[in-house]
Short mmCIF file of C-alpha atoms in Angstrom, two decimals:
data_model
loop_
_atom_site.label_atom_id
_atom_site.label_comp_id
_atom_site.label_asym_id
_atom_site.label_seq_id
_atom_site.Cartn_x
_atom_site.Cartn_y
_atom_site.Cartn_z
CA MET A 1 45.46 161.06 79.95
CA LYS A 2 46.37 157.70 81.52
CA LYS A 3 50.03 158.80 81.73
CA ARG A 4 49.04 162.00 83.56
CA ILE A 5 46.98 160.06 86.10
CA LEU A 6 49.84 157.60 86.64
CA SER A 7 52.30 160.48 87.14
CA LEU A 8 50.03 162.12 89.75
CA LEU A 9 49.73 158.85 91.65
CA LEU A 10 53.51 158.44 91.67
CA ILE A 11 53.96 161.99 93.00
CA LEU A 12 51.43 161.36 95.78
CA LEU A 13 53.16 158.10 96.68
CA SER A 14 56.57 159.86 96.79
CA LEU A 15 55.22 162.61 99.08
CA THR A 16 53.73 159.98 101.36
CA LEU A 17 57.05 158.13 101.66
CA LEU A 18 59.01 161.36 102.27
CA THR A 19 56.70 162.77 104.92
CA GLY A 20 55.81 159.48 106.60
CA CYS A 21 52.12 160.32 106.27
CA THR A 22 49.52 157.67 105.58
CA LEU A 23 47.68 158.05 102.29
CA SER A 24 44.05 157.05 102.74
CA LEU A 25 40.93 157.25 100.63
CA ARG A 26 38.04 159.25 101.99
CA ALA A 27 35.09 157.09 103.01
CA VAL A 28 31.87 157.58 101.10
CA GLU A 29 29.36 159.47 103.23
CA PRO A 30 26.09 157.60 103.98
CA TYR A 31 23.16 158.86 101.93
CA GLN A 32 21.25 161.61 103.71
CA SER A 33 17.62 162.06 102.74
CA PRO A 34 16.87 165.64 101.71
CA THR A 35 13.38 165.44 103.25
CA PRO A 36 11.88 163.77 106.33
CA TYR A 37 9.26 162.20 104.05
CA GLU A 38 11.83 160.40 101.90
CA GLU A 39 13.71 159.24 104.98
CA LEU A 40 10.49 157.81 106.43
CA ARG A 41 9.78 155.96 103.18
CA ILE A 42 13.29 154.52 102.89
CA ASN A 43 13.31 153.36 106.50
CA MET A 44 9.85 151.84 106.20
CA ILE A 45 10.78 149.82 103.11
CA LYS A 46 14.02 148.67 104.74
CA GLU A 47 12.04 147.51 107.78
CA VAL A 48 9.30 145.55 105.99
CA GLU A 49 11.22 144.16 103.01
CA PRO A 50 12.81 141.14 104.76
CA SER A 51 9.33 139.67 105.32
CA VAL A 52 8.44 139.84 101.59
CA ILE A 53 9.03 136.67 99.56
CA ALA A 54 8.47 135.13 96.15
CA VAL A 55 6.39 131.96 95.86
CA LYS A 56 7.75 129.76 93.07
CA THR A 57 5.45 127.14 91.58
CA GLU A 58 5.72 124.57 88.81
CA THR A 59 4.14 127.00 86.35
CA GLY A 60 5.64 130.34 87.39
CA HIS A 61 5.81 132.50 90.49
CA GLY A 62 3.93 134.99 92.62
CA SER A 63 4.76 137.10 95.65
CA GLY A 64 3.88 136.91 99.34
CA ILE A 65 4.55 138.08 102.88
CA ILE A 66 5.41 136.17 106.07
CA TYR A 67 2.92 137.11 108.78
CA LYS A 68 3.12 134.40 111.45
CA SER A 69 5.49 131.81 112.95
CA GLU A 70 5.38 129.05 115.53
CA PRO A 71 7.78 126.38 116.79
CA VAL A 72 7.43 122.85 115.42
CA VAL A 73 6.97 120.56 118.40
CA ASP A 74 9.94 118.35 119.34
CA THR A 75 12.20 119.83 116.64
CA ASN A 76 14.50 122.81 116.19
CA LEU A 77 12.36 123.99 113.28
CA THR A 78 10.11 127.02 113.02
CA ARG A 79 6.92 126.90 110.97
CA TYR A 80 6.25 130.10 109.01
CA TYR A 81 2.97 131.28 107.45
CA ALA A 82 2.92 133.46 104.33
CA LEU A 83 0.04 135.17 102.55
CA THR A 84 -0.32 134.99 98.77
CA ASN A 85 -3.10 134.74 96.17
CA TYR A 86 -5.16 131.63 95.59
CA HIS A 87 -4.50 131.83 91.85
CA VAL A 88 -0.76 131.58 92.56
CA ILE A 89 -1.08 128.15 94.22
CA GLU A 90 -4.37 126.79 92.83
CA ASP A 91 -2.74 124.22 90.55
CA GLY A 92 -1.03 122.62 93.56
CA GLY A 93 2.21 120.87 92.72
CA GLU A 94 5.52 121.69 94.31
CA MET A 95 6.21 125.19 95.53
CA TYR A 96 9.23 126.96 97.00
CA ILE A 97 9.76 130.10 99.01
CA HIS A 98 12.38 132.34 97.40
CA PHE A 99 14.26 135.10 99.24
CA GLY A 100 16.20 136.64 96.36
CA GLY A 101 19.72 135.73 95.30
CA ASP A 102 20.86 132.12 95.18
CA THR A 103 18.01 129.70 94.48
CA ALA A 104 19.89 127.13 96.59
CA ASN A 105 18.44 128.98 99.60
CA ASP A 106 14.85 128.33 98.49
CA ILE A 107 12.69 126.52 101.05
CA PRO A 108 10.02 124.00 99.95
CA VAL A 109 6.41 124.73 100.86
CA LYS A 110 5.05 122.06 103.20
CA ASP A 111 1.31 122.72 102.85
CA TYR A 112 -1.25 125.35 101.92
CA ALA A 113 -4.84 126.49 102.41
CA GLY A 114 -6.95 128.88 100.38
CA TYR A 115 -10.31 130.45 99.65
CA GLN A 116 -10.98 130.91 95.94
CA PRO A 117 -13.82 133.51 96.11
CA TYR A 118 -11.47 135.92 97.91
CA ASP A 119 -8.44 134.78 95.87
CA ILE A 120 -6.45 134.43 99.08
CA ALA A 121 -4.17 131.63 100.26
CA VAL A 122 -1.67 130.79 102.98
CA VAL A 123 1.42 128.67 102.42
CA ARG A 124 3.41 127.13 105.27
CA PHE A 125 7.07 126.14 105.32
CA GLU A 126 9.55 124.99 107.95
CA THR A 127 13.18 125.90 108.49
CA THR A 128 15.87 126.36 111.14
CA ARG A 129 16.54 129.85 109.75
CA VAL A 130 15.35 132.90 111.65
CA LEU A 131 13.15 134.96 109.32
CA ARG A 132 11.38 138.26 109.78
CA VAL A 133 7.66 138.02 110.51
CA HIS A 134 5.56 141.07 109.69
CA PRO A 135 2.79 141.54 112.30
CA VAL A 136 -0.68 142.06 110.81
CA GLY A 137 -3.17 143.54 113.28
CA PRO A 138 -6.41 142.51 111.50
CA ILE A 139 -5.22 138.87 111.44
CA ASN A 140 -3.31 138.58 114.71
CA ASP A 141 -5.35 140.89 116.93
CA ASN A 142 -8.74 141.14 115.17
CA THR A 143 -8.28 144.91 114.77
CA ILE A 144 -9.11 147.22 111.87
CA THR A 145 -6.44 149.05 109.90
CA GLU A 146 -7.72 152.37 108.57
CA ILE A 147 -7.55 152.74 104.79
CA VAL A 148 -7.99 156.31 103.58
CA LYS A 149 -8.47 157.70 100.09
CA GLY A 150 -5.33 159.58 99.07
CA GLN A 151 -2.92 157.88 101.51
CA ASP A 152 0.42 156.75 100.09
CA VAL A 153 0.80 153.04 99.35
CA TYR A 154 3.76 150.87 98.39
CA ALA A 155 3.54 147.55 96.54
CA ILE A 156 6.48 145.17 96.97
CA GLY A 157 6.79 141.97 94.97
CA THR A 158 8.49 140.17 92.12
CA PRO A 159 7.00 141.20 88.76
CA GLN A 160 7.92 139.50 85.48
CA SER A 161 10.94 137.49 86.66
CA ILE A 162 12.79 136.36 89.79
CA GLU A 163 15.57 138.81 88.90
CA LYS A 164 13.19 141.64 89.88
CA PHE A 165 12.81 140.29 93.42
CA ASN A 166 11.20 142.81 95.81
CA TYR A 167 10.56 145.49 93.23
CA VAL A 168 8.85 148.53 94.76
CA THR A 169 6.15 150.75 93.24
CA GLN A 170 4.45 153.73 94.86
CA GLY A 171 0.98 155.20 94.54
CA VAL A 172 -2.05 156.43 96.43
CA VAL A 173 -5.30 154.82 97.49
CA SER A 174 -7.80 155.79 94.78
CA LEU A 175 -10.83 153.98 96.23
CA PRO A 176 -10.61 152.49 99.77
CA SER A 177 -13.40 150.00 99.10
CA TYR A 178 -14.31 148.45 95.77
CA THR A 179 -16.03 145.37 94.38
CA TYR A 180 -13.79 142.52 93.25
CA ASN A 181 -14.83 139.04 92.06
CA GLY A 182 -18.39 140.27 92.57
CA ILE A 183 -17.84 140.80 96.31
CA ASP A 184 -18.50 144.26 97.72
CA GLY A 185 -15.61 145.84 99.58
CA LEU A 186 -13.17 143.03 98.83
CA SER A 187 -10.58 145.27 97.21
CA ILE A 188 -8.73 148.56 97.42
CA MET A 189 -8.06 150.40 94.17
CA HIS A 190 -4.78 152.30 93.85
CA ASP A 191 -2.24 153.46 91.28
CA ALA A 192 0.91 151.70 92.54
CA GLU A 193 1.66 149.72 89.40
CA LEU A 194 1.28 145.94 89.47
CA ASN A 195 2.44 143.41 86.89
CA PRO A 196 2.35 139.61 86.50
CA GLY A 197 4.38 138.17 89.39
CA ASN A 198 3.21 140.86 91.85
CA SER A 199 0.21 138.67 92.67
CA GLY A 200 0.10 137.84 96.38
CA GLY A 201 2.57 140.53 97.38
CA PRO A 202 1.92 143.08 100.12
CA LEU A 203 0.56 146.62 99.86
CA PHE A 204 1.87 148.82 102.70
CA ASN A 205 0.99 152.28 103.92
CA LEU A 206 3.70 154.76 104.91
CA ASN A 207 3.62 153.47 108.49
CA GLY A 208 4.58 150.01 107.22
CA GLU A 209 1.16 148.54 108.00
CA LEU A 210 -0.09 145.83 105.67
CA ILE A 211 -3.33 147.11 104.17
CA GLY A 212 -3.75 144.77 101.21
CA ILE A 213 -2.59 141.79 99.19
CA ASN A 214 -1.93 142.70 95.55
CA VAL A 215 -4.08 140.71 93.18
CA ALA A 216 -4.66 142.22 89.71
CA LYS A 217 -4.65 145.20 87.39
CA VAL A 218 -6.98 146.42 84.66
CA PRO A 219 -4.86 146.05 81.50
CA SER A 220 -7.12 147.90 79.08
CA ILE A 221 -10.38 149.81 78.82
CA SER A 222 -12.90 150.26 76.01
CA THR A 223 -13.66 153.75 74.77
CA LYS A 224 -15.61 155.20 71.85
CA ASP A 225 -12.26 155.34 70.06
CA GLY A 226 -11.51 151.67 70.68
CA VAL A 227 -9.54 149.70 73.28
CA ILE A 228 -6.70 151.58 74.97
CA ALA A 229 -4.15 150.63 77.64
CA ALA A 230 -5.35 151.34 81.18
CA GLU A 231 -3.17 153.24 83.63
CA GLY A 232 -3.29 153.24 87.41
CA LEU A 233 -6.21 150.82 87.82
CA ASN A 234 -4.81 148.25 90.26
CA TYR A 235 -6.55 145.98 92.77
CA SER A 236 -5.38 144.79 96.18
CA LEU A 237 -7.43 142.62 98.53
CA SER A 238 -8.40 144.64 101.60
CA ILE A 239 -6.73 143.16 104.68
CA ASN A 240 -9.76 144.12 106.78
CA LYS A 241 -12.06 142.07 104.53
CA ILE A 242 -9.89 138.96 104.18
CA ALA A 243 -8.50 138.74 107.74
CA PRO A 244 -11.43 136.76 109.28
CA THR A 245 -11.14 134.15 106.52
CA ILE A 246 -7.40 133.83 107.01
CA ARG A 247 -7.82 133.33 110.76
CA ASN A 248 -10.22 130.46 110.03
CA PHE A 249 -7.80 128.49 107.85
CA ILE A 250 -7.45 125.18 109.72
CA ASN A 251 -7.23 122.41 107.13
CA PHE A 252 -4.04 122.55 105.08
CA THR A 253 -3.32 120.46 101.99
CA GLU A 254 0.11 118.83 102.00
CA VAL A 255 2.41 119.49 99.05
CA VAL A 256 3.45 116.11 97.71
CA ARG A 257 6.97 115.87 96.30
CA ARG A 258 6.99 114.04 92.99
CA PRO A 259 9.97 112.52 91.19
CA ARG A 260 11.31 114.90 88.56
CA LEU A 261 14.34 115.54 86.37
CA GLY A 262 14.64 118.96 87.96
CA ILE A 263 15.02 121.04 84.80
CA THR A 264 13.06 123.77 83.09
CA VAL A 265 13.06 123.33 79.33
CA GLN A 266 11.90 125.30 76.33
CA GLU A 267 11.04 124.43 72.76
CA VAL A 268 13.78 125.46 70.31
CA SER A 269 11.47 127.81 68.37
CA VAL A 270 10.46 129.67 71.54
CA PHE A 271 14.04 129.84 72.80
CA LEU A 272 15.31 131.36 69.56
CA GLU A 273 12.66 134.10 69.70
CA GLN A 274 14.26 135.39 72.91
CA ASN A 275 17.93 134.37 72.68
CA ASP A 276 20.96 134.51 70.41
CA ALA A 277 21.03 131.69 67.87
CA SER A 278 24.74 131.15 68.58
CA LEU A 279 23.79 129.48 71.88
CA LEU A 280 22.53 126.48 69.87
CA PRO A 281 24.05 124.45 67.02
CA PRO A 282 22.94 125.11 63.43
CA ASP A 283 19.47 123.73 62.57
CA PRO A 284 18.81 122.60 66.16
CA VAL A 285 16.30 119.85 66.93
CA GLY A 286 15.48 119.09 70.56
CA VAL A 287 14.58 121.04 73.68
CA VAL A 288 16.74 123.57 75.53
CA VAL A 289 17.59 123.53 79.24
CA ILE A 290 16.89 127.03 80.62
CA GLY A 291 16.80 126.43 84.38
CA PHE A 292 17.29 124.02 87.27
CA ASP A 293 15.50 122.96 90.43
CA GLN A 294 18.29 123.21 93.00
CA THR A 295 16.78 120.38 95.07
CA ARG A 296 17.10 117.82 92.23
CA ASN A 297 19.97 115.90 90.65
CA ALA A 298 19.98 117.37 87.14
CA LYS A 299 21.89 120.48 88.21
CA ASP A 300 24.95 118.27 88.84
CA HIS A 301 24.90 116.70 85.36
CA LEU A 302 23.44 119.18 82.88
CA GLU A 303 24.33 122.76 82.00
CA LEU A 304 22.35 125.82 81.03
CA TYR A 305 21.49 125.84 77.29
CA ASP A 306 22.22 122.15 76.83
CA LEU A 307 20.18 120.95 73.85
CA ILE A 308 18.54 117.62 74.76
CA ILE A 309 18.41 115.49 71.62
CA GLU A 310 17.83 112.01 73.04
CA MET A 311 16.45 110.41 76.21
CA ASN A 312 16.71 106.72 77.00
CA GLY A 313 17.55 106.00 73.35
CA THR A 314 14.51 107.91 72.03
CA ALA A 315 14.90 111.06 69.94
CA ILE A 316 13.65 114.23 71.62
CA THR A 317 12.02 116.84 69.41
CA SER A 318 9.55 118.46 71.84
CA ILE A 319 8.75 118.86 75.54
CA ALA A 320 6.00 116.28 75.09
CA ASP A 321 8.66 113.69 74.17
CA ILE A 322 10.34 114.21 77.56
CA GLY A 323 6.98 113.98 79.29
CA ALA A 324 6.35 110.64 77.64
CA GLN A 325 9.64 109.30 79.03
CA LEU A 326 8.57 110.33 82.55
CA ALA A 327 5.05 108.91 82.37
CA ASN A 328 5.72 106.29 85.06
CA ALA A 329 8.41 108.15 86.97
CA GLU A 330 9.58 106.85 90.35
CA PHE A 331 12.14 108.13 92.82
CA GLY A 332 15.56 106.64 92.11
CA GLN A 333 14.66 105.73 88.53
CA GLU A 334 17.64 106.36 86.23
CA HIS A 335 17.41 108.19 82.91
CA THR A 336 20.05 108.70 80.25
CA LEU A 337 20.10 111.95 78.31
CA LYS A 338 22.15 112.84 75.27
CA VAL A 339 22.77 116.56 74.80
CA LEU A 340 24.65 118.91 72.51
CA ARG A 341 26.72 121.28 74.67
CA LYS A 342 28.62 124.35 73.54
CA GLN A 343 32.31 124.25 74.42
CA GLY A 344 34.16 127.25 73.08
CA SER A 345 32.97 127.78 69.53
CA THR A 346 31.94 124.17 68.89
CA PHE A 347 29.21 121.82 70.08
CA VAL A 348 30.02 118.42 71.53
CA GLU A 349 27.76 115.48 72.24
CA VAL A 350 27.57 114.59 75.94
CA THR A 351 25.76 111.64 77.53
CA VAL A 352 24.71 111.77 81.20
CA THR A 353 22.83 109.35 83.44
CA PHE A 354 21.24 110.26 86.76
CA ALA A 355 18.39 109.22 89.03
CA LEU A 356 15.12 111.06 89.61
CA SER A 357 14.99 112.78 92.98
#
């Protein structure tokens, strides 16, 4: 078969040389929607998606949407405001705004404000980059956005992992007004599926209007036959209900940068439940590097799946052992780590020293 294809190509090339014609490949035609409805949906998602973000925290991530911007006085920076859930940021600590792709483009969150009863929060960050801001009438103009039972809705966010950045699900409004956290009318119920990581992400209607902030799902329900998985019972905070509170956010809490190694680590037993054992040496003892903070120094010295076996001359057998070494951490403080690193089919011992940043 390969010989036949090669022969055909040679014949085509010979004809081209003999006739002086230019042999060109036909360009792929742009996708044409078969229905006006699908075209409207595709164009709407394309329009709103650049304003949707992921909010990375020290313990995980949530989703969000940029809704406001303003210049930072006497600088070339722009300050952006993004909506998310309170439960995404409630533990404080360092947070970053993620835009998909390379984590080196993440922007640190400068400060935040929130209101726990409504499970709503705003994070602010500053950058020279020009980012898309999605206008929200109920917040910016004190208007009401109509929410109608049966209207199409689209949830955009980052469920499960950062690799699923700006995942889209579709559904309909099931109940335009519903009690959430004991507060009447705080939520919209719909069947656009939500999963962990979607928290704080936007819920749009087909016109691209923000009608809600995704907050939770009902995972299971009790029946006479026992507990069964729930389907299509998802909550989003109604933008009409939460907008006055968001407009009144004045006092923001600054995010304080703390000295860190800049690595995400995992216990060996947990790592081996999810990964191939060949990534680690036989009978491994230590903790495994599974990720990096791109704003810290560790990324320049350690590698993914390094097995940390010693730190500052002390054996490392658990994450708690590393925590003990960082109990009195200060910026610029140097730490020496000994790791086992896979090179080819063998593991070599590597020692690195770097400062906390």
